[in-house]
Structures are given as C-alpha cells and as structure tokens.
C-alpha cells in the first residue's frame, strides 16, 4: 500500500463531499446535472471548479430542480455519456419517480447522496430517511463510512453500473461526513482508473442505429422487463464483490460488503451503516477493555442486500443490536435494516435475537456512552420486541 | 434570418418518411401529420425526446415503434430537462473525441399542452434559460387528451372538457388560455413561432428555422383533436384552417427579436365558423360566441398594431 | 428481449396493421386526381404514398406518378377526402 501510495496517490484533507467531487473527476464523467441542496452542495461547487479550471472536461447542466437533475442525467446517459449527479434529502425525494425510471431504463448513472433527514419538520441535519426511502427503486446502494471509502466507492460504482446496467447511489452521512475533513488518497495522475472503468459500448441514442428508449409496456411485457431488473440486481451482487476485490488488487484498498469489527467471541454484535460506525467501533474498544464481549459490523452494500456476508456474520453472533438512523412508521420493528435483517433470517431459518434501535434521527447526537448503554441493555436481554427509540423525550 | 422560405410549395416536401404507420393514434389525429412532417424536415440525424402523452403512448407500444430516428421518453413533466441532458451529452462526447465532432445532431423535444403549459413548464423554463440547442415542439390539443379530455392551462375559455363540464353552474372552462409562446418569448428565446398543420409549409419552415437556431427554439403547433374537440375525424385540417381564417389562431414568429405574422389573413371570418364545427363548444350561446369574437377582435387589433400594418384583416363573414 | 424494453428495430410499427379500424374507405379516382399531393401531405398515418406509376387520364393528360393509399394502414379518417381539391377521392362504406 505504501509503495502504491507513493507512486500514484496524492494525500489531501477532504470532506466526503469533496472526496465525491474528486472521484467524479477521476472517473472522467462527461455530464453533471445537479441542483444545490444542503448538505450536498459543496460536491457540485467543487465539480464546477474542476470544470471551470479545466481539470475536468465535462458539461455541467445547472438544472432548476433535482427532478430535472435526474431527468437530464437520464437523457445524458441515454445519449451515451457517463452521467453523474449528487443530492440529499428533499432533493432525493423530488427525484423519486425518476429513480425508478433510471433503473427501469437500465442506465448506468452514478449519484452521491449526503444523507439527510426529511421534512417535516424541516431538518437540514443528517440521518438516513432519504436513502431508506429509495429501497424499492432498483438502485444499487452503497453506504460508505469514511471519506476515502466515499472516493473509492464512486469509482467502483461506475464499474458496477456499467457492467450490470443499473444505476448506483453512494450514500454517506450528511454533515458528519459531508462536512468533516479526513485524509484521503486521490489519484495523482489523470486516467488512473481508465482500465478499471473502461469505456464500453452499450445501446444508446445513436442516429446511425436508431433505437426507441422508454417505450410503453402493456401487461404482456411489463412483468418481464421488471424481472430482468431483478436478475440484474442479483448479478450486481457478484459484480460488487468483483469491483471491490479488483479495486483492492489494483489500488490497495478494499472494503467488502459487510465490515466486521471484533465480532469473534462476542455475545452481541452491534450492526449499523454509515459514519456512525466509527463511534460504534470506539465504544466496542472501550467495552472490550472493560471485558464486555461485544463486536460490531456495518452493512456497506445495502442493495443488493449482502445475504452471504450477513449469514456468515449471524453464524458468529449470539445476538444483534441494529442501529438504524431511519424508521418506517407503523411497523412494530421499524428500523429498515432491522426489518430487512429479520426478513432475511426468517427466509434462511436463522434464529438469533435481533434488537432494533432507532438512533441519530435529524442528527441527534449518538455518543460512545449511548452505544455502551444500548449494548448493556441488549446484553441483559431485557429488550422490547419492538423498536426502541433511543433517548427520545416523550 | 428572413429571406426566401425553404419550403414554398407541396413539391418541396421531402418524400422520405421517418415516421412509420401502424401507430395507435386516433383516426384523423393531426398529431400524426405534425410528427410526420416534423421528421421530414429534421431528417435522420435527429434525436426526439418525447413527453408522456398521446404521441408517446400511441407510437411506442413495446415491441413496436413508429420512429425511425433515435427516440427517448422519460416522463411527463421533464422533456425539456431530458432533452437538455441529451444535448449536453453530445457536446461533452464531441469535446472528448468520443463522438465525431463534425457530427450534427438535431435534438427535438416533443410535448403536448399538458406537458408544456402545466406540469412541464418549470423544466421548459430551465432549458430555455440555460440556452440548450434544443427545438421544443409543442403539439397543442388544448386539453389532457391522453387521460381523457381534462382541462389544461391551454384549454380555451368556454370549452367543454370532462373536468369543465357544462351544467347549471359551469359553462365549460371559465379561464383564459395561457399565452405560452409569449411566456417562452419572454425568456429571450431566439426563435419562437406558432403554426398549424393546415399551413404545412409555414409549419415546416418554422421547424427548419428552429433547427437552424443556435440555442433553444420553440414551435407551438395547434393540433385539432377529433376525440376531445368532438368533430368528425375528416375535419382536422379544415378546423386547423378555420382557426387561422378566424384568427382564433395566428401564425407568427419571433425570430431573434423580429416579430412577424407569417400567415396573413386579408379577410377574416367570424369565430362562429370555427366554434360551431366542434362539439366542445356546442353549448355556447350566441352571446358567448360574440364574447369570443370580441376578444379575438382585440387580439387582432393588438397584433396589427405590433406589426405596424394590417396583417389580419377585417371581419367579413 | 433487450434490457430496459429498448426497441431495437426502427419503424417496426409498420408490422402492425391498422386498416381494420376503417368503417369508410377512401378510393382515389386516378382520372380526376391532379397529383396535388395534399392527401399525401396531410395523411396522419402515413398511409398514402407517391408511387412511380405512369397514368394517362381519359382527357389525355399523362402523369409520371400516381398517389396510392395503403389500406393496410388507412384508418379511414377521411382527411384526404376532405382536403382533396378536385374531389377525386370517394369515401365508400366498408362492407365486411
């Protein structure tokens, strides 16, 4: 890693937003259509700078809404461009119908999402309500937990998207990651990823070979088209593993689909996603020092759901406390990851207690002490079958 | 930009067809005429971005398409944005040498009145403001015909639609038609024109000018709808002609700030001739017909004043 | 089946015939037809084409081309009948 780093990387202090912009630049994107929204905005500012000063040759479409951002991305991708966009929260909601269209039309668009709470009440702060609302859109979804991983995941996203022809979103915590600086290795030389994400031929709007894209499908055809998407998402699983492993081989950094931390010999695994994993790991270290046998894990690939990795994690787990920064109201267990984990366990006859905790909504602070208390409660097994809204004032 | 028109007579109309039959548009749908003639002007080096609507659903039912040029549909309200993306992609790919920089591709956005006046107005405004080289063609059948004749911002006053029925309290639509071409012009759009399929050479010349424009252009075409306006399918072109002859519809262009009426009407006919052919106006009283005539008279006066001479003549019958 | 329901074959709606929509059938009287092409330019299908077939009318006028209706597609809307200036297109009720 050190030798690789010396030769091809430049180490910069970057926020995750800037890491996104550097990654889009280094992925040689052709078209960017985006609309400002907190906390995503600095992604587009930085990309504008890159284009303005000639570091990136691409067209910037300063759209008048996120709806048009995704629409223009679809148009550009259909016309053969490597399209990129970025958003957050209400912007992602405004795009929602187009998210289905982008995946339904099988366009390899990549989007970053600085995850943020949803109105009302209005909150500009971080949680994953926006991202979790897109679970049914057939977008491959990666949730990163460091700025370096954000950078690497955007590049990986193009490899996955252009192989399986589904769009990919790379999410990370609004503010906690989008606006905090970490050291990030970015490409020192242009074209570093040229072979990793080669330009491939695909069906596009080409006047020499006219095709019709976005046709109407009657009941005779709709179902099959959708089922193709199911197969593609299933293929995306293996391709996500491949993209990460090849990246690791070429560039010395890999993440897997589920990251484990001190899981062996634990009585409880704290499972989560996103930047909060850093706090969880620290809490685990502190608890381990006190002899409390806890481990942690995080889901990095949320769609397709990392079935094999989670099964292997569950085999090693005696109990799991799931921390969700989002909830699906009206369910007894309302944390999206908890619900999906339980559904998966049921399908595969895995029987491990799963406790669902809702934390960090609208950026309510979650400290190591909170994690320790959650762990103690979960270890005591005196836990409700329903989701626990941790720390809420009733 | 003025000078001799490119299409002067019917014999100038190209024989090549890029719009195939077998589509599902209603018998007598003049949108078919418009789409067909549009492609004759644009030719094969064209990408069409089509809003959800009659033309879209009727011409691209999987696995069949009537389009012989690349064609894209994304959704209802975003045609201008999707077309912006297509145009930007072409620019970027040319700059990068991924696409031959000498290739010339027309990008056409094609949308109905619902997708333009109402739900698509924001995306259209954005596209115009950003200055994409896209020709936006609006086929205006004055209601949401694809969903079954509901009122739109384009529906004219007094017209019956399924959501502006005629009853004891309502007499069809109670509001005016939105002046969309003027709204587009107000963006500083270099080429804005109105036309109708009866004046096919006028319409085709405007398509040609629109495509030659550096930057956005907008061609607003009246599209008589047999189903929604309630007339015998054979009269689509006749009604289009009457729209011009009564000055219910005026064919004009704003070519880089130069305004002209391209189809002059020396002797203007009473709006009754246009209205009485259509079931959607069958409930109109003589007084309401005269109200419409009065408003057309005012519009004609304004147009003549704007042009500085009488381009639309006096009412003769 | 191509991914994303892309239609790879341009203009293949021509494989789908719409002639059976017709209740009235336009028939061009080649003798009266002045080859003004208005029917051809307005036909919304398009189901009218200009064909390379000579025709000499009863009055001795020789035409290089003829105008022909393709009944596989003609939906019988009657626009051609209405717009024909010499009234050379008859509109005949379909008998099926």
PDB file of C-alpha atoms in Angstrom, chain B residues 40 68 317:
ATOM      1  CA  UNK B  40     -39.339  15.117 -42.919  1.00  0.00           C
ATOM      2  CA  UNK B  68     -37.033   5.756 -37.452  1.00  0.00           C
ATOM      3  CA  UNK B 317     -68.389  36.986 -42.572  1.00  0.00           C
TER       4      UNK B 317
END
